Backbone as numpy.savetxt, mean C-alpha at the origin, in Angstrom:
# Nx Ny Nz CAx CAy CAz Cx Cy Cz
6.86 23.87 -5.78 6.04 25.06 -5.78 6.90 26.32 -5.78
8.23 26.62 -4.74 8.94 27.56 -4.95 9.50 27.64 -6.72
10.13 26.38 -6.71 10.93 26.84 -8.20 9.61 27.15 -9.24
8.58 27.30 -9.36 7.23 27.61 -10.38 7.07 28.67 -9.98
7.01 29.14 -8.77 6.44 30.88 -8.46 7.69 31.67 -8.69
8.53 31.42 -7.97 10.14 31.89 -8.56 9.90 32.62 -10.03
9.41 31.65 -11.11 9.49 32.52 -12.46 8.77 33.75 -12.08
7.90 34.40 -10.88 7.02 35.08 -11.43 7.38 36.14 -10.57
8.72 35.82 -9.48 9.21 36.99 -9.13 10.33 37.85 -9.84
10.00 39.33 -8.88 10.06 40.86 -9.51 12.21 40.32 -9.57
12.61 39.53 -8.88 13.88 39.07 -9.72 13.66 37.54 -10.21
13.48 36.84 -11.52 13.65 35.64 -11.88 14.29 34.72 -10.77
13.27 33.37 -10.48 14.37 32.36 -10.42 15.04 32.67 -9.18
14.86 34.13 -8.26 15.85 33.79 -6.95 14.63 33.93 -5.92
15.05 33.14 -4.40 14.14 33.01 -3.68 14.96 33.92 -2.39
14.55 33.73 -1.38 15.50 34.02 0.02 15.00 32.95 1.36
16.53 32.57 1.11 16.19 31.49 2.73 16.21 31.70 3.79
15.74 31.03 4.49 15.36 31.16 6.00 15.54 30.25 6.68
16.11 30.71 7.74 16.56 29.72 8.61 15.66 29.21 10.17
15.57 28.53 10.18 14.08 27.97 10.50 14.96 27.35 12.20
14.72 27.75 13.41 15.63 26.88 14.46 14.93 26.69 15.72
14.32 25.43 16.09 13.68 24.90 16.84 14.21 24.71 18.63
12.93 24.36 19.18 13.56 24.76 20.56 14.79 23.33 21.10
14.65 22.35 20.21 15.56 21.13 20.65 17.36 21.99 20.07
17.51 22.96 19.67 18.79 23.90 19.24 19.11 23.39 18.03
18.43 22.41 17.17 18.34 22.50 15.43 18.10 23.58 14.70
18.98 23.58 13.65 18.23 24.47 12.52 18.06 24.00 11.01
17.48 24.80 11.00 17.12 24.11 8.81 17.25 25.34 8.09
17.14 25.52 7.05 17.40 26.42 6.21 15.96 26.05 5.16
15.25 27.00 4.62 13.99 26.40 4.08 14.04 27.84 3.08
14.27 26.96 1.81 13.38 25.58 0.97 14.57 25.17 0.90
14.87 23.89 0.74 15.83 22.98 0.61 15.69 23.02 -1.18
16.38 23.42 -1.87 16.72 23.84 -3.25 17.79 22.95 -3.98
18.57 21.73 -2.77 19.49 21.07 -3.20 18.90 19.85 -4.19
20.12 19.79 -5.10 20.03 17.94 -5.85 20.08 16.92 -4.57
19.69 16.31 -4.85 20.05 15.13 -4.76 19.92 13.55 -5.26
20.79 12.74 -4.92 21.29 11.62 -5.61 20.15 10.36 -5.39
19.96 9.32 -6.21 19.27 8.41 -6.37 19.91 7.29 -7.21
19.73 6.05 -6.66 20.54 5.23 -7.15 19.12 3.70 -7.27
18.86 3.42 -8.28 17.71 2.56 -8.77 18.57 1.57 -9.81
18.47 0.26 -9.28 18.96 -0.77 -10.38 18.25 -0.61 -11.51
18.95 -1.08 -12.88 18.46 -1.04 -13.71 17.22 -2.39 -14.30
17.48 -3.36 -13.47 16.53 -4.54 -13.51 15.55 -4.49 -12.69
15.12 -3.25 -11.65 14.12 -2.75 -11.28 13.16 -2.09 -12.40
13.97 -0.98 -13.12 13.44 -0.38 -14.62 12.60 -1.49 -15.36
13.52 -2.20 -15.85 12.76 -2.67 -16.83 12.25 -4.01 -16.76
11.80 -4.58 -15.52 11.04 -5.96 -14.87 9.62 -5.04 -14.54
9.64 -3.92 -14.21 8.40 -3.17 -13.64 7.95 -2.95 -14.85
8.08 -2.36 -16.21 8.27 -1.72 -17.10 7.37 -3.40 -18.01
8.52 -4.12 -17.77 7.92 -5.02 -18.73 8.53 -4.86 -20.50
9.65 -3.98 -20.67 10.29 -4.45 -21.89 11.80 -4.32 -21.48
12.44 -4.70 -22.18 14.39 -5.06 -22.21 15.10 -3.48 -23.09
15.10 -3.15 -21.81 16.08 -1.60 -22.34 17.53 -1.74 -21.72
18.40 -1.16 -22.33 19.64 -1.26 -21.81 19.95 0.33 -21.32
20.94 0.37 -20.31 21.37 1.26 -19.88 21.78 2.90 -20.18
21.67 2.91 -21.42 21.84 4.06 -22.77 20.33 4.40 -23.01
19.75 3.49 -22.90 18.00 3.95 -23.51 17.29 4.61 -22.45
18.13 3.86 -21.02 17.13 4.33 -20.01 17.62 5.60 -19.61
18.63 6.05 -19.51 19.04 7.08 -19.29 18.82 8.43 -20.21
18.79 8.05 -21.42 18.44 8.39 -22.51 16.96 9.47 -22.02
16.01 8.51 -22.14 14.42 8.90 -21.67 14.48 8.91 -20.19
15.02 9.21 -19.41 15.32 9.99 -18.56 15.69 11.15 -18.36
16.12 11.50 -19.03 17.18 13.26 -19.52 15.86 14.07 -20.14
15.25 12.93 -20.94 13.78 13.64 -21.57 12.89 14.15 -20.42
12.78 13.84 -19.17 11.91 13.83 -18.03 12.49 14.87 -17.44
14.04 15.43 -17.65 14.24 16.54 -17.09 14.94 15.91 -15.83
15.37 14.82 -15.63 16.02 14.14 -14.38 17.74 13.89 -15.49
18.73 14.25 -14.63 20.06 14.24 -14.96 20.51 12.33 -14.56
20.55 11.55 -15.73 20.94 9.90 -15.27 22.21 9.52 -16.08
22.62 9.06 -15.50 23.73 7.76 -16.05 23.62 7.01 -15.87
24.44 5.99 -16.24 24.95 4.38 -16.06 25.65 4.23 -14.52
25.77 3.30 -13.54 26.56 3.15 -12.78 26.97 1.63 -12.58
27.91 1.39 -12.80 28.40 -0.51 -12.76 27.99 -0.98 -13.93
27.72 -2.15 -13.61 27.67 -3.07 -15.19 26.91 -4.57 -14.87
26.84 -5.35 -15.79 25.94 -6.47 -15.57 24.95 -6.73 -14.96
24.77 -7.49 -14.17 23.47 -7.87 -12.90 23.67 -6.69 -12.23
25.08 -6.01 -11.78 24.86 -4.60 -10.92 24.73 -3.70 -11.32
24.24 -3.52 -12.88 23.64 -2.53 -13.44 22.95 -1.57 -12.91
23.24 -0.21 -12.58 22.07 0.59 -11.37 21.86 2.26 -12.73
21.19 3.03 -12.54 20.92 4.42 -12.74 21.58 5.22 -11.81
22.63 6.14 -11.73 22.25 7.12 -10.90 21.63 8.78 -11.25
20.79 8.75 -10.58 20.10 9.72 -11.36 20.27 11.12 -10.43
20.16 12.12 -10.92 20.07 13.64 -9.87 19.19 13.83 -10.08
17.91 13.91 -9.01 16.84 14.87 -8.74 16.64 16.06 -8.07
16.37 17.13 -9.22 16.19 18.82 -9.17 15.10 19.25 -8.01
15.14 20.33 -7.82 14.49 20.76 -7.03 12.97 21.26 -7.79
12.87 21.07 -8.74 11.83 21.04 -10.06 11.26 19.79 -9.66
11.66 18.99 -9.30 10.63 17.19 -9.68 10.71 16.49 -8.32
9.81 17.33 -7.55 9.23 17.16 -6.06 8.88 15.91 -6.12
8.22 15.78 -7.15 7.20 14.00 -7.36 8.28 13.01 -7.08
9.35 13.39 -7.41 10.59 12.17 -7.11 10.62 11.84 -5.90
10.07 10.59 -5.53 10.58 10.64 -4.20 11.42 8.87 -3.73
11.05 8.26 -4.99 10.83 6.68 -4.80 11.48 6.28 -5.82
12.25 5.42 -5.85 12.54 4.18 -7.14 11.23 3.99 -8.44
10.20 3.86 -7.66 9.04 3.76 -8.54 8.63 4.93 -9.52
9.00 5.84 -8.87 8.95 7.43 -9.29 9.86 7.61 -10.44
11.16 6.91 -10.70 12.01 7.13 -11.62 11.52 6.09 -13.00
11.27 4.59 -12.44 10.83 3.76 -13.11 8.94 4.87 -14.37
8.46 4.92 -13.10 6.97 5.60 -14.30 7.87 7.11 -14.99
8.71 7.42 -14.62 8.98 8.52 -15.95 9.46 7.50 -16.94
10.39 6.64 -16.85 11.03 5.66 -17.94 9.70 5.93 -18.88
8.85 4.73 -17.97 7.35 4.27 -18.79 6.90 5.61 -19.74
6.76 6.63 -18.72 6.11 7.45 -19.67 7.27 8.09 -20.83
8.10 8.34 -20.79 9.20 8.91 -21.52 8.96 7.37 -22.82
9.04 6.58 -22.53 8.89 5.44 -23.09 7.81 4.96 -24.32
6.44 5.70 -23.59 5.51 5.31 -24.20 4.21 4.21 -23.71
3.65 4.39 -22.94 2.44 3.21 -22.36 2.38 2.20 -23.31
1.66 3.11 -24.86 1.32 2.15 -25.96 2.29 1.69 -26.88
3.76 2.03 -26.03 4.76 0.84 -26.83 4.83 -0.45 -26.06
4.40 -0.53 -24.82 4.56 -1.77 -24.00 3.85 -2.35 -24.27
3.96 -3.76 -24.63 3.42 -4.85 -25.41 2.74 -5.53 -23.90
1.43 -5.56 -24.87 0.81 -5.98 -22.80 0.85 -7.76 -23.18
0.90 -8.05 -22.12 0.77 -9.42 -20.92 -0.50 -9.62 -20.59
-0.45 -10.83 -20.26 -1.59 -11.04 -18.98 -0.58 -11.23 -18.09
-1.49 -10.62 -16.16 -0.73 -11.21 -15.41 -0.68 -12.80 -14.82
0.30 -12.87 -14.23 0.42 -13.84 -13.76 -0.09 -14.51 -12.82
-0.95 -13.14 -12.06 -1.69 -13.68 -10.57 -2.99 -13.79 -11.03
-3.39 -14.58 -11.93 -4.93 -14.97 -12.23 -5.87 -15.61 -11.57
-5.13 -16.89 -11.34 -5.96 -18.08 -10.25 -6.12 -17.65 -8.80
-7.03 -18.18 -8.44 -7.42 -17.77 -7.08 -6.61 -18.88 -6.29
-6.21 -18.32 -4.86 -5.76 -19.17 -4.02 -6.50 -20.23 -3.34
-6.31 -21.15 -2.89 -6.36 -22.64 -2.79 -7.59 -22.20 -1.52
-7.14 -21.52 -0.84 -7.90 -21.48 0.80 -9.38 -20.62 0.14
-8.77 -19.28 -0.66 -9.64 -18.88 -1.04 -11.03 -19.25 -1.92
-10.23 -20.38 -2.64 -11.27 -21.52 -3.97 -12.12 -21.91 -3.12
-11.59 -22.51 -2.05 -12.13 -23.48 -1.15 -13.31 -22.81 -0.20
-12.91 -21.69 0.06 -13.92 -20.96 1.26 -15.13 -20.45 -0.07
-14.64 -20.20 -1.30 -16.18 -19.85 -2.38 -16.82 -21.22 -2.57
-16.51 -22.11 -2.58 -17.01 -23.71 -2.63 -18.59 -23.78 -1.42
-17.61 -23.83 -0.40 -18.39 -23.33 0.91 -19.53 -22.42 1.36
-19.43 -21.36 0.89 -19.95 -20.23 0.71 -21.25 -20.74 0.09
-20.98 -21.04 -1.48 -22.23 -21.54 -2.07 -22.65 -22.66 -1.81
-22.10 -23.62 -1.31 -23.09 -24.82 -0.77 -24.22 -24.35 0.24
-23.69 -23.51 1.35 -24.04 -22.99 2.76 -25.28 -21.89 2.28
-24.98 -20.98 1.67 -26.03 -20.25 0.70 -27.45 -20.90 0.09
-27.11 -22.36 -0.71 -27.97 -23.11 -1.41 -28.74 -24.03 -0.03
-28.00 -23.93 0.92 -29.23 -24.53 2.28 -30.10 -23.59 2.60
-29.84 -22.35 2.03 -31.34 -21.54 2.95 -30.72 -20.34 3.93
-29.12 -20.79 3.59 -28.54 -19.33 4.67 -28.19 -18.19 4.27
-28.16 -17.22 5.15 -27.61 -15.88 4.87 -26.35 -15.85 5.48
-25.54 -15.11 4.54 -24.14 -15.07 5.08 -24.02 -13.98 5.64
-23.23 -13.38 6.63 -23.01 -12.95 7.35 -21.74 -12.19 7.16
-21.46 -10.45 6.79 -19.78 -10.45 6.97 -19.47 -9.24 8.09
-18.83 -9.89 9.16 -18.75 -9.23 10.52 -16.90 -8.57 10.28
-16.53 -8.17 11.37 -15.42 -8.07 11.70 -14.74 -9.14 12.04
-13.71 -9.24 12.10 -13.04 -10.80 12.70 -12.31 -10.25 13.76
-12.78 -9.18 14.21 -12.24 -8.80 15.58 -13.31 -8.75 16.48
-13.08 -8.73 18.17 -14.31 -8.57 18.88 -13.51 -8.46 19.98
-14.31 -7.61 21.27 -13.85 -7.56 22.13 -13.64 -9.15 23.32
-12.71 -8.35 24.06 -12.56 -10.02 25.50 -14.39 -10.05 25.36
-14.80 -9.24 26.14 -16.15 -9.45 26.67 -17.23 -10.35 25.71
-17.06 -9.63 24.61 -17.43 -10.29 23.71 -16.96 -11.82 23.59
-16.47 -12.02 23.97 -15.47 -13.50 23.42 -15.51 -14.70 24.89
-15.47 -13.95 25.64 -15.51 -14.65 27.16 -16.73 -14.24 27.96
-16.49 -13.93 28.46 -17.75 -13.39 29.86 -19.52 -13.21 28.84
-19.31 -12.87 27.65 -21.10 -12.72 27.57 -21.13 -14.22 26.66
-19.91 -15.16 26.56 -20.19 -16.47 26.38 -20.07 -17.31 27.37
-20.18 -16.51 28.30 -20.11 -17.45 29.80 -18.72 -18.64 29.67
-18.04 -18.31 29.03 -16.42 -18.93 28.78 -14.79 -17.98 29.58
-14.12 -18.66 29.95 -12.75 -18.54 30.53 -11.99 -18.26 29.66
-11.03 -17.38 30.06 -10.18 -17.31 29.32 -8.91 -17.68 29.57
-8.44 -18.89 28.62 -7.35 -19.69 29.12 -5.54 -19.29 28.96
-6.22 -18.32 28.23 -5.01 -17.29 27.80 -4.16 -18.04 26.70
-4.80 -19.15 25.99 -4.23 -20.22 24.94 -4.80 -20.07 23.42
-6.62 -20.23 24.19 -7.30 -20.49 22.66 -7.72 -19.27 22.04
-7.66 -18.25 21.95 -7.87 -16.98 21.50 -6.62 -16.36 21.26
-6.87 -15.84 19.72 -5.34 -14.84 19.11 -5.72 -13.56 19.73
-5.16 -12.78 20.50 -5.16 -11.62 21.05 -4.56 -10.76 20.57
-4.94 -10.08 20.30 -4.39 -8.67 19.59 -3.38 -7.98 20.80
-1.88 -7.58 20.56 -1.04 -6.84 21.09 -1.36 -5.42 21.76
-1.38 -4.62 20.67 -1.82 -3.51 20.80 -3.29 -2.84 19.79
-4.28 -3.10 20.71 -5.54 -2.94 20.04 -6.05 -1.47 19.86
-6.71 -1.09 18.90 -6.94 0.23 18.56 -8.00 0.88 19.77
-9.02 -0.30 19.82 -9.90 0.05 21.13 -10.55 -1.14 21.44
-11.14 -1.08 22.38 -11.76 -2.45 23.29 -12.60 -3.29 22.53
-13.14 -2.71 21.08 -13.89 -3.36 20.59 -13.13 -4.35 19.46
-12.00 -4.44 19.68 -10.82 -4.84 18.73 -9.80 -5.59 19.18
-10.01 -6.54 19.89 -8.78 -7.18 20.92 -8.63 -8.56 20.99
-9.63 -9.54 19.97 -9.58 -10.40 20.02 -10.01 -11.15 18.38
-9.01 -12.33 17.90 -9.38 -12.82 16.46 -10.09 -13.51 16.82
-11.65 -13.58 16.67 -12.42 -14.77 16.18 -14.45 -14.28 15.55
-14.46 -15.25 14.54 -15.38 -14.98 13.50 -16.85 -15.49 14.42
-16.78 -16.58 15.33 -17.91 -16.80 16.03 -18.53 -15.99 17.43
-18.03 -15.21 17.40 -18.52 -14.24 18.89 -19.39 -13.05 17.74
-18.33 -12.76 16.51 -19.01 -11.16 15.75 -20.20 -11.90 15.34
-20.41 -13.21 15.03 -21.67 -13.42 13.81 -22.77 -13.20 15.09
-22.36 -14.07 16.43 -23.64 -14.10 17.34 -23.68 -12.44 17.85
-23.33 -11.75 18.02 -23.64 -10.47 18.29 -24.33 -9.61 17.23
-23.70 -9.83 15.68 -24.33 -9.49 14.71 -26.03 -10.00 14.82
-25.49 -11.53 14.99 -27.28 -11.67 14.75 -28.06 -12.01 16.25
-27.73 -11.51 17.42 -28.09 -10.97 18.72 -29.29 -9.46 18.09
-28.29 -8.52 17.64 -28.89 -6.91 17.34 -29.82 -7.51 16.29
-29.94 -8.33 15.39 -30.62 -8.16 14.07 -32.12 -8.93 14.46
-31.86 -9.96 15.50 -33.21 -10.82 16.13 -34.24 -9.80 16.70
-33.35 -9.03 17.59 -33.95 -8.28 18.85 -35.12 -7.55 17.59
-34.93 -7.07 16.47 -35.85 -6.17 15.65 -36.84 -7.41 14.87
-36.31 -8.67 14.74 -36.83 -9.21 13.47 -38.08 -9.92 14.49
-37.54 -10.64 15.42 -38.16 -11.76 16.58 -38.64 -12.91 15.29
-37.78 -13.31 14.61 -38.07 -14.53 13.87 -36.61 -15.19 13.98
-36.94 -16.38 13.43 -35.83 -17.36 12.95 -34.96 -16.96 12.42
-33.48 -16.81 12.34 -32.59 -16.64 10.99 -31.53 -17.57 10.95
-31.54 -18.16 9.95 -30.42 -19.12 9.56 -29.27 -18.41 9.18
-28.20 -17.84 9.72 -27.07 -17.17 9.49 -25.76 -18.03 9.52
-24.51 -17.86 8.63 -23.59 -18.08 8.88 -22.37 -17.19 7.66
-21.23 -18.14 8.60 -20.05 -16.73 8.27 -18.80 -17.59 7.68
-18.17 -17.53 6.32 -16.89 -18.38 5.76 -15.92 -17.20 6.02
-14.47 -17.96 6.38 -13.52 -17.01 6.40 -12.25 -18.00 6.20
-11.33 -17.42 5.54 -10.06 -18.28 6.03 -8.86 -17.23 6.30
-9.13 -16.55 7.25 -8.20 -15.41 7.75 -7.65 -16.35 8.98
-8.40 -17.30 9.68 -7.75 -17.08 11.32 -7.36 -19.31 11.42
């Protein structure tokens, strides 16, 4: 934002710093106007990227982005080092250098793929299997939290706590969050939902989190 308003002061391009000094006896100097260095393998580039550029190309369409790159090492330790201006704030990440490539590059030169993560996982296949059998009996599924409080979990199930069979949460956000399990949320869920309906409900809950 400084180097863009800069053009529009009564001198071009110069700012004035300030020195900024806190009560711990630090100081800063603000806006920080310096380069600095970035160092991104080059088999990061172009595995994210998805085509085979060599070290000349990438640097190449890099310079186009207005980022200063070279070559650094060679082979498998092939890296970029690149200087980022005080112009290209957005820089902040490896990933950040990689999408200028892309775009300097071209979207619609990258020859698309399918990915690789298509199939569903094994636990997951298995819990949709479930799901629709349990569904086709006449039930309603149920999707709660898989957290619940102690109280919830012990004392309003008239159960002990053995300090074994329950995953306990470390540091819980609040009381209503302190304990993993899917059968205390469904009966409380459908505790509140009876109290209004006063009928029957066939409820249940698939998960393969716990």
């Amino acid at each position: 934002m400084v180097t863009t308003f800069s053009a529009y002061c009564e001198r071009k391009f110069e700012v004035q710093p300030v020195e900024v000094k806190y009560c711990d006896g630090k100081s800063y100097v603000y806006p920080d106007l310096s380069v600095y260095n970035m160092e991104v393998p080059l088999s990061y580039i172009t595995d994210s990227i998805g085509v085979s550029l060599d070290a000349q190309e990438v640097t190449s369409l890099l310079n186009q982005m207005q980022l200063q790159a070279k070559q650094s090492g060679s082979g498998e330790n092939c890296s970029i080092n690149v200087l980022v201006p005080p112009t290209r704030s957005d820089v902040l990440h490896a990933c950040d250098v990689m999408e200028d490539v892309a775009i300097a590059y071209g979207y619609n030169n990258i020859p698309k793929r399918k990915p690789s993560s298509l199939k569903p996982l094994p636990l997951n296949q298995l819990t949709d299997l479930i799901r629709h059998e349990i569904a086709m009996n006449g039930f309603t599924e149920v999707v709660t939290w898989i957290l619940c409080s102690k109280r919830e979990n012990f004392e309003m199930l008239n159960r002990k706590d053995d300090k074994s069979t329950a995953v306990i949460i470390g540091n819980p956000r609040s009381s209503d969050f302190e304990v993993c399990m899917l059968y205390s949320c469904v009966l409380n869920s459908i505790g509140k939902v009876a109290r209004d309906l006063r009928m029957m409900i066939r409820g249940c809950q698939t998960g393969g989190w716990l």
